[in-house]
PDB file of C-alpha atoms in Angstrom:
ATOM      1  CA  UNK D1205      58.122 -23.510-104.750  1.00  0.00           C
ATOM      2  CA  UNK D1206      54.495 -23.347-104.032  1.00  0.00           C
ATOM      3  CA  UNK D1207      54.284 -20.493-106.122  1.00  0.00           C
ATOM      4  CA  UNK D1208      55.244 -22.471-109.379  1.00  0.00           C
ATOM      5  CA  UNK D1209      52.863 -25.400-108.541  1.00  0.00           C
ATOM      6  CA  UNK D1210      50.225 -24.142-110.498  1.00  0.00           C
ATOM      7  CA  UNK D1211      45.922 -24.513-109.991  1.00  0.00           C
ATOM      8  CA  UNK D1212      44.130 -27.503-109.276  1.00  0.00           C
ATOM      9  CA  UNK D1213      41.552 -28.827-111.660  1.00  0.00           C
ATOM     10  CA  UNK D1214      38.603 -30.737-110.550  1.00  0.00           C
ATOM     11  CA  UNK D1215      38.373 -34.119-111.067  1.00  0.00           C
ATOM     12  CA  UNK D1216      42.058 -34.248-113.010  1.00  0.00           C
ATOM     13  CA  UNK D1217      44.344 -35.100-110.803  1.00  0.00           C
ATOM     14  CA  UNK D1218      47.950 -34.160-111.817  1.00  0.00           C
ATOM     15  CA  UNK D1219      46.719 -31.613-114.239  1.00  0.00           C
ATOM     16  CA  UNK D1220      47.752 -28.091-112.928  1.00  0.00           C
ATOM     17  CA  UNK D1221      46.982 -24.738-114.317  1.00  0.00           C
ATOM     18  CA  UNK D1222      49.214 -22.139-114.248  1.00  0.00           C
ATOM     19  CA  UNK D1223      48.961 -19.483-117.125  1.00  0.00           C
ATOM     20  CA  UNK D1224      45.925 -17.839-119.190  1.00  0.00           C
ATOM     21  CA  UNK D1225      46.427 -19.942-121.762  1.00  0.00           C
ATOM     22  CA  UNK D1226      45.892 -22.772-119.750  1.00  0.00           C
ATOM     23  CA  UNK D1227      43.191 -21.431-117.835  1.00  0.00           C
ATOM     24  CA  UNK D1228      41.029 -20.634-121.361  1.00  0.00           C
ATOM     25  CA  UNK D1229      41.955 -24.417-123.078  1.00  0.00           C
ATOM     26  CA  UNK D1230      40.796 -25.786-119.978  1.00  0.00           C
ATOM     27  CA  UNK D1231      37.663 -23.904-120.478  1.00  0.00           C
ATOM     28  CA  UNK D1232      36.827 -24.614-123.710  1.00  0.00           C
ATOM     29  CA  UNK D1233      37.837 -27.798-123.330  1.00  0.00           C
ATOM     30  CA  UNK D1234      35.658 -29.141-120.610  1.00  0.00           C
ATOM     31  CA  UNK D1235      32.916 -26.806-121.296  1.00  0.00           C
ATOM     32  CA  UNK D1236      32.868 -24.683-118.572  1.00  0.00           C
ATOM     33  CA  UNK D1237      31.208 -21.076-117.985  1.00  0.00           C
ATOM     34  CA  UNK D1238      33.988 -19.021-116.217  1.00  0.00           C
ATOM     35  CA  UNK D1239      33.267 -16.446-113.526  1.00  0.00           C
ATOM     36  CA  UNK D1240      35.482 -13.573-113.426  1.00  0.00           C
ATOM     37  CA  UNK D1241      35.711 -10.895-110.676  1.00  0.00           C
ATOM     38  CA  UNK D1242      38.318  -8.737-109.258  1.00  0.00           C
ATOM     39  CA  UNK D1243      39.651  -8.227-105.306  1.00  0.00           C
ATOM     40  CA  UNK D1244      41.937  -6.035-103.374  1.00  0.00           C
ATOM     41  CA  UNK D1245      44.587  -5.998-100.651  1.00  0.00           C
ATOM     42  CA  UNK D1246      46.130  -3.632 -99.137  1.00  0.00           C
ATOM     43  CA  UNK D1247      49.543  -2.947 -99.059  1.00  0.00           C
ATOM     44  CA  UNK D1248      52.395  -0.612 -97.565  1.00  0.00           C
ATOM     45  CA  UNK D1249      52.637   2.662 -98.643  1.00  0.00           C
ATOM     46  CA  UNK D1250      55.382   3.887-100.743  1.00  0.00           C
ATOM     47  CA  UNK D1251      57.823   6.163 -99.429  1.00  0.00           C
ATOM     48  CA  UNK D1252      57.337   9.765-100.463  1.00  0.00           C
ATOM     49  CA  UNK D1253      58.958  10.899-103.594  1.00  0.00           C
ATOM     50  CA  UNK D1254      59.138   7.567-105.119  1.00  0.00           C
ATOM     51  CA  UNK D1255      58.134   6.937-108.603  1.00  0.00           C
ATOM     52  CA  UNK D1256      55.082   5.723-109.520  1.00  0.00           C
ATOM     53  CA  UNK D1257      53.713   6.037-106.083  1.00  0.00           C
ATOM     54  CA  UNK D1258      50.451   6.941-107.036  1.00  0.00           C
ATOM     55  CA  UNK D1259      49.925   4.125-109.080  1.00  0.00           C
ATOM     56  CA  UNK D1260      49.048   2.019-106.323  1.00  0.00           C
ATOM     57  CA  UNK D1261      46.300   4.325-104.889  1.00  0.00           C
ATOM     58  CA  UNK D1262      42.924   2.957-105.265  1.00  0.00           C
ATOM     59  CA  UNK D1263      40.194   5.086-106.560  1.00  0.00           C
ATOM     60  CA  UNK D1264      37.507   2.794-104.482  1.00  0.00           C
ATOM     61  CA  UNK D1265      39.710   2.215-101.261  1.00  0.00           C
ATOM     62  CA  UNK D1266      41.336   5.438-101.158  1.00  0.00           C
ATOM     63  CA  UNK D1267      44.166   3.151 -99.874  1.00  0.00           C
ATOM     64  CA  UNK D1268      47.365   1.562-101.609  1.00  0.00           C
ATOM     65  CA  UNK D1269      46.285  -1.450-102.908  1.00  0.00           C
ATOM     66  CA  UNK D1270      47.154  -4.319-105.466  1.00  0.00           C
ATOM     67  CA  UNK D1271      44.216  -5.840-107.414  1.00  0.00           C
ATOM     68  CA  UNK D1272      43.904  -9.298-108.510  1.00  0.00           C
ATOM     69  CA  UNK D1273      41.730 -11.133-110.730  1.00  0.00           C
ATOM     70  CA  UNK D1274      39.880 -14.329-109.658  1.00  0.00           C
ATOM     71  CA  UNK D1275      38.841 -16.897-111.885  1.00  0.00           C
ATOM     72  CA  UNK D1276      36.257 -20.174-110.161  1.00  0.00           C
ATOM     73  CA  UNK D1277      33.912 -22.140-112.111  1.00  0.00           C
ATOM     74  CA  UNK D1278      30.133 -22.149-111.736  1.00  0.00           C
ATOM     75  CA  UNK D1279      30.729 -23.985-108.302  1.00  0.00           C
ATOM     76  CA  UNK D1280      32.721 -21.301-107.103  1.00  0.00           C
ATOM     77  CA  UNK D1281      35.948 -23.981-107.215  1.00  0.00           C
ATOM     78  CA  UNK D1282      39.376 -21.739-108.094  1.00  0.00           C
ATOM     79  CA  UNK D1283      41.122 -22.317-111.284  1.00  0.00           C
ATOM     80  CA  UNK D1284      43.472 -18.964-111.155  1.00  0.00           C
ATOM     81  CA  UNK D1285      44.021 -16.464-109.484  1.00  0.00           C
ATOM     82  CA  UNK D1286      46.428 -13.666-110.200  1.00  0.00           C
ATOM     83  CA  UNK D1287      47.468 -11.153-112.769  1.00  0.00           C
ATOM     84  CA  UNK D1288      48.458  -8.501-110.307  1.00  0.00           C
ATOM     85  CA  UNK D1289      48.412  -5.021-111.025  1.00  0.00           C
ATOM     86  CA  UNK D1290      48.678  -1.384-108.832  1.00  0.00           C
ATOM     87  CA  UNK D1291      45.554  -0.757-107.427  1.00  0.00           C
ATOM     88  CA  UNK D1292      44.893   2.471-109.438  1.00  0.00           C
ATOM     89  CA  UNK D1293      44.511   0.573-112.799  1.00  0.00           C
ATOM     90  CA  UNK D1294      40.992  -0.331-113.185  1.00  0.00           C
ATOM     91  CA  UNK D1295      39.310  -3.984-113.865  1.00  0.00           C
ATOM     92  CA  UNK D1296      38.503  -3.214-117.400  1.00  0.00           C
ATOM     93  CA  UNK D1297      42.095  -1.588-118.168  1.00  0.00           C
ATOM     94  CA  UNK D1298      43.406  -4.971-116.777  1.00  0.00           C
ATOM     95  CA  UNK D1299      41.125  -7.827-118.738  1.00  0.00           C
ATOM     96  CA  UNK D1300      42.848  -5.487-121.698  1.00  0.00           C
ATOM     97  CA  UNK D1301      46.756  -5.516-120.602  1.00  0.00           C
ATOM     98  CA  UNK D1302      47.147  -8.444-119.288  1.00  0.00           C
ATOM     99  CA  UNK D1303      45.831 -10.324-122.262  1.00  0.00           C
ATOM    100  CA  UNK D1304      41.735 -11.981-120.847  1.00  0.00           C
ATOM    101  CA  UNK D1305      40.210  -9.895-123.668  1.00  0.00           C
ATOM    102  CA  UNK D1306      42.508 -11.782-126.493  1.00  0.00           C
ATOM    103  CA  UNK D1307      41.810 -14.854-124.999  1.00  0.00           C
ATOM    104  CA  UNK D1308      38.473 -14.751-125.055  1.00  0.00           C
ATOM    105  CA  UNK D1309      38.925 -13.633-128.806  1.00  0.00           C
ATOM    106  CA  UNK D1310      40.526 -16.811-129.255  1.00  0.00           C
ATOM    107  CA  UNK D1311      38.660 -18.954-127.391  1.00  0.00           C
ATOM    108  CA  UNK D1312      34.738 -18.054-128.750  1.00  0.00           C
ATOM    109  CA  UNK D1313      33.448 -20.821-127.167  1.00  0.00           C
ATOM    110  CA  UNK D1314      34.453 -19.667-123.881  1.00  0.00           C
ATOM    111  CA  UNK D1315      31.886 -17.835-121.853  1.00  0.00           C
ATOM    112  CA  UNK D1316      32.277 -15.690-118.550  1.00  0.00           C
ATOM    113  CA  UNK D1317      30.074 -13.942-116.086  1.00  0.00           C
ATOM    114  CA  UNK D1318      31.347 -10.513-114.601  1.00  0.00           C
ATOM    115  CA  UNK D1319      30.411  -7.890-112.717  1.00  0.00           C
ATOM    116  CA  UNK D1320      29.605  -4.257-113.848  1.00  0.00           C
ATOM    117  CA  UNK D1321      33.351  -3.306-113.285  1.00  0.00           C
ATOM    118  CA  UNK D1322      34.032  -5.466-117.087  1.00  0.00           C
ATOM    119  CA  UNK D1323      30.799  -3.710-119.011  1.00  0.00           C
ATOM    120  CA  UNK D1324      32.611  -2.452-121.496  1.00  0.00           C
ATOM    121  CA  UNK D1325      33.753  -5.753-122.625  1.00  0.00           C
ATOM    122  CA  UNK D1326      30.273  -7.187-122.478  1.00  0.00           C
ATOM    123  CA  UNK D1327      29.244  -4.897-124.577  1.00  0.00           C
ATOM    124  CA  UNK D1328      32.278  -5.479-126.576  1.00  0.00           C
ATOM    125  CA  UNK D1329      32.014  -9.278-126.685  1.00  0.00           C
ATOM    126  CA  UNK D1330      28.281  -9.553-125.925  1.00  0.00           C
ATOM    127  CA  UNK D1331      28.324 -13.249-126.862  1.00  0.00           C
ATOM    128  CA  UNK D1332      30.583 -14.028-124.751  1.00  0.00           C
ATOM    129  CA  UNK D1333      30.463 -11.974-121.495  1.00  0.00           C
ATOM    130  CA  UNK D1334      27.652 -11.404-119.447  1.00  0.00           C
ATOM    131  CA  UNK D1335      27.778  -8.269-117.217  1.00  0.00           C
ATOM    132  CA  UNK D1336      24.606  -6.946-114.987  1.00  0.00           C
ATOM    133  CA  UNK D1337      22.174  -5.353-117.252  1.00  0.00           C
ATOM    134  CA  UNK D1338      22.113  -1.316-117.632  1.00  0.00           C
ATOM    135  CA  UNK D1339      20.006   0.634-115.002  1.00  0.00           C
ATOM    136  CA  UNK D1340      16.474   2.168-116.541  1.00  0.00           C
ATOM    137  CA  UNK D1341      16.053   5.173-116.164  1.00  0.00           C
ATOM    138  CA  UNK D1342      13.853   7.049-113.686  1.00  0.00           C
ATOM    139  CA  UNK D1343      11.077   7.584-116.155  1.00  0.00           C
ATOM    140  CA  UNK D1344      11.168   4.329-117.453  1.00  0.00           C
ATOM    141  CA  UNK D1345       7.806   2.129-117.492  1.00  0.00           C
ATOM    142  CA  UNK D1346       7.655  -0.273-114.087  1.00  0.00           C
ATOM    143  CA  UNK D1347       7.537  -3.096-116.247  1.00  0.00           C
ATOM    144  CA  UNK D1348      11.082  -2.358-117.118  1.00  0.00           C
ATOM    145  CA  UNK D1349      11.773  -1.553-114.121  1.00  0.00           C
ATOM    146  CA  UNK D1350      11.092  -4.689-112.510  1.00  0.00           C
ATOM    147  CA  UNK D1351      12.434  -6.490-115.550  1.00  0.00           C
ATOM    148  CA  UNK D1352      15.995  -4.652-115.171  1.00  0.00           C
ATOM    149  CA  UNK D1353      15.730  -6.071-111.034  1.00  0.00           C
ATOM    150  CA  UNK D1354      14.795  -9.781-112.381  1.00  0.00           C
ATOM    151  CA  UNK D1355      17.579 -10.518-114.966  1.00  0.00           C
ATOM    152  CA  UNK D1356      19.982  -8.433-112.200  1.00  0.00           C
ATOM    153  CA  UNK D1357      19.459 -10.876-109.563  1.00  0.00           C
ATOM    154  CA  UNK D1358      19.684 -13.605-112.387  1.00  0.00           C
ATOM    155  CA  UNK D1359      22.867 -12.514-113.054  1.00  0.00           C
ATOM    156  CA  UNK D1360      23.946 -11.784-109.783  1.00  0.00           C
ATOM    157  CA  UNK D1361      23.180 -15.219-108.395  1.00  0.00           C
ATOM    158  CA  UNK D1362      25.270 -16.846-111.225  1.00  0.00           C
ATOM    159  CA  UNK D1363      28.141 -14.916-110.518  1.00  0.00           C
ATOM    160  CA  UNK D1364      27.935 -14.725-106.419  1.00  0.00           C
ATOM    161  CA  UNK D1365      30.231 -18.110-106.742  1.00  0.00           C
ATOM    162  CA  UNK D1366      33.367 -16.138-107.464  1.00  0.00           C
ATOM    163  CA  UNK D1367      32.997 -14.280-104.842  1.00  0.00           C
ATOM    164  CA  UNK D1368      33.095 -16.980-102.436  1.00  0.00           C
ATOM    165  CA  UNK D1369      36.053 -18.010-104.389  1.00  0.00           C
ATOM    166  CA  UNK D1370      37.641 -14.683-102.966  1.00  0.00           C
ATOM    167  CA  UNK D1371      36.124 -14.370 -99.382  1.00  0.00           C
ATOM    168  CA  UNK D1372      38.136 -18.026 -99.385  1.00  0.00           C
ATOM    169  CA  UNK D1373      41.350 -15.938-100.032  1.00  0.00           C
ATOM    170  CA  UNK D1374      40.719 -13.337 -97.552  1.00  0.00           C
ATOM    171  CA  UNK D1375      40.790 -15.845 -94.672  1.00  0.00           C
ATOM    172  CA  UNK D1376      44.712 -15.988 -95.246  1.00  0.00           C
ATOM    173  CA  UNK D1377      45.688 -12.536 -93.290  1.00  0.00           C
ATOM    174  CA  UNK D1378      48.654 -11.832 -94.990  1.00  0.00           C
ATOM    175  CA  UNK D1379      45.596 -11.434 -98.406  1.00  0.00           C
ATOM    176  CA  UNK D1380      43.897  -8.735 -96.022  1.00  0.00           C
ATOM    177  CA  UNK D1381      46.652  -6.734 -95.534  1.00  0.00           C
ATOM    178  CA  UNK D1382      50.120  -7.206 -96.908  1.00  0.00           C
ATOM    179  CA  UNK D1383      52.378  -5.677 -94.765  1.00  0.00           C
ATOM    180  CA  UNK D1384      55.947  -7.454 -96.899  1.00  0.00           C
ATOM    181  CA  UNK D1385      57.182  -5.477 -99.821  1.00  0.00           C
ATOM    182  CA  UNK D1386      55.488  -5.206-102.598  1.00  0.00           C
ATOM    183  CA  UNK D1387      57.568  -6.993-105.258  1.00  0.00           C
ATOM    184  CA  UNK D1388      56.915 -10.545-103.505  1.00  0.00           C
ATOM    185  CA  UNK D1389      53.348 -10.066-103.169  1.00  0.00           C
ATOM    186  CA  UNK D1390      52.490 -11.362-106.225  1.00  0.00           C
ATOM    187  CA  UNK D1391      54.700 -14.698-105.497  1.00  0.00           C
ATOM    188  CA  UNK D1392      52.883 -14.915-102.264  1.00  0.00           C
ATOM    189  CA  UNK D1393      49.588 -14.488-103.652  1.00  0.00           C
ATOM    190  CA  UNK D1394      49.779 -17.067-105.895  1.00  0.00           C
ATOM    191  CA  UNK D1395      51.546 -19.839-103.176  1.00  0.00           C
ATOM    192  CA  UNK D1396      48.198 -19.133-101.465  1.00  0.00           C
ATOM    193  CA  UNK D1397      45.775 -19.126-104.037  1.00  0.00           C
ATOM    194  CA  UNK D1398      47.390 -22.649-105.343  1.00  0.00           C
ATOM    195  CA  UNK D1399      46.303 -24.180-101.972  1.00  0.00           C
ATOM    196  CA  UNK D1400      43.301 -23.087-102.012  1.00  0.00           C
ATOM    197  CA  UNK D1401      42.458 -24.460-105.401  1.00  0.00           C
ATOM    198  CA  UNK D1402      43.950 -27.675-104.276  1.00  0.00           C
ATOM    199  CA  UNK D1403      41.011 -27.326-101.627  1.00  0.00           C
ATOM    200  CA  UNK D1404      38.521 -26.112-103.698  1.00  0.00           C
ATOM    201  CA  UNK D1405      39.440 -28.757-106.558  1.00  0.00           C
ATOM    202  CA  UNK D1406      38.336 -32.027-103.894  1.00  0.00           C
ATOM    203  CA  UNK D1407      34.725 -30.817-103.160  1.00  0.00           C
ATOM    204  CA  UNK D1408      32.900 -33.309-104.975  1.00  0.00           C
ATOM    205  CA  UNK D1409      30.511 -31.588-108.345  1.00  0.00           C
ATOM    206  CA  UNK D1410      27.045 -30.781-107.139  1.00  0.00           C
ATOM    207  CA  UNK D1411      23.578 -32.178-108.983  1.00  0.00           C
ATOM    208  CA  UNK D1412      22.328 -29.055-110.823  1.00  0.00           C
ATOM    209  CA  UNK D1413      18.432 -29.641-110.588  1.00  0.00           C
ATOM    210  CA  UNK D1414      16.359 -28.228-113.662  1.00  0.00           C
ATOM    211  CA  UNK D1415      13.504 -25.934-112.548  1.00  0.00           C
ATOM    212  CA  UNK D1416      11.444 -26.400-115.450  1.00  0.00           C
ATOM    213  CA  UNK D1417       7.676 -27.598-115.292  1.00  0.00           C
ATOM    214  CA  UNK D1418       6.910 -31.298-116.093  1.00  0.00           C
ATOM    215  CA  UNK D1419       3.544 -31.968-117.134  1.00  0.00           C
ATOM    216  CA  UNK D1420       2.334 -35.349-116.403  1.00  0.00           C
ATOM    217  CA  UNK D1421      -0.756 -36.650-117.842  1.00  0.00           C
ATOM    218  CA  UNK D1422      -2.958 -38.151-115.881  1.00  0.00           C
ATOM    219  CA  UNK D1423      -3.495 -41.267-116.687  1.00  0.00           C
ATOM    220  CA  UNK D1424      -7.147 -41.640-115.524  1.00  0.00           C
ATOM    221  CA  UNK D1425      -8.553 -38.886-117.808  1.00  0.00           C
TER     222      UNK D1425
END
């Protein structure tokens, strides 16, 4: 089942990833900076007195929702996608549950960019996980001011990759709106994801250019 086949990796053919564990020894493995950020969908309301039906709720959406968490490398290429959970439980509860914060314990090497929804573990595992730096306050100097707006958009432009990774999901419809049960969106979710990693896996790496100053003597003085 497509479900089962796993992530594409890029330039490994045949090598498939289809747990956390797998996802993080990848990562250390080959080096690579992980960007982590989380994404929506709606989905049908429960009928009314059944349990737990507030558990899908979302707090942002005010809708019923399931969340996911993405996972792409710094070229915004998919390596998972997954780890579904009602739409009430928030980002940070889920890196916690579903076992990202103990792999990251056991993978030190491993580093990931997130968004402000995971500051709590950046300030946690500060070595590790880089979240968007804490607002100033109003009286603070401008200096720090325009310092806190610089290493934002930094961090923001390192991270905007994974959310390309997820705009690619949302042009499946049934990963704008699930209108199926609930119980198979999870399978479904991950058929889809795994194609578009096998996508994402072919587009060829891209020359990172350095943006530091050379000095070249002249050779004339």
């Amino acid at each position: 089942m497509l479900a089962a086949r796993g992530f594409a990796v890029p330039d490994r053919p045949g090598v498939r990833l289809r747990t956390l564990e797998d996802l993080f020894a990848y990562a250390e493995a080959e080096d690579v900076e992980l960007r982590v950020d989380g994404a929506q969908t709606q989905v049908r309301r429960p009928r009314a007195g059944r349990p737990g039906r507030r558990a899908f709720v979302s707090g942002k959406r005010r809708q019923n929702t399931i969340k996911t968490t993405t996972f792409s490398d710094g070229q915004g290429r998919m390596l998972l996608s997954g780890v579904a959970r009602p739409g009430r439980m928030h980002d940070q509860a889920a890196l916690r549950t579903e076992g990202i914060a103990e792999q990251l314990r056991l993978h030190p090497s491993v580093k990931s960019q997130v968004d402000a929804g995971y500051a709590g573990l950046a300030k946690e595992i500060p070595r590790q996980v880089t979240a968007p730096p804490k607002k100033p306050k109003n009286e603070a100097c401008d200096g720090d001011k325009r310092a806190w707006h610089e290493a934002r958009r930094h961090q923001s432009s390192a991270r905007i990759c994974v959310e390309h990774t997820n705009a690619e999901l949302r042009q499946w419809a049934p990963l704008r709106r699930f209108t199926g049960r609930r119980e198979i969106y999870e399978e479904t979710h991950l058929a889809i994801a795994g194609l578009v990693s096998d996508r994402s896996a072919q587009r060829p790496n891209r020359r990172r250019t350095s943006t530091a100053l050379i000095l070249v003597r002249n050779g004339a003085c």
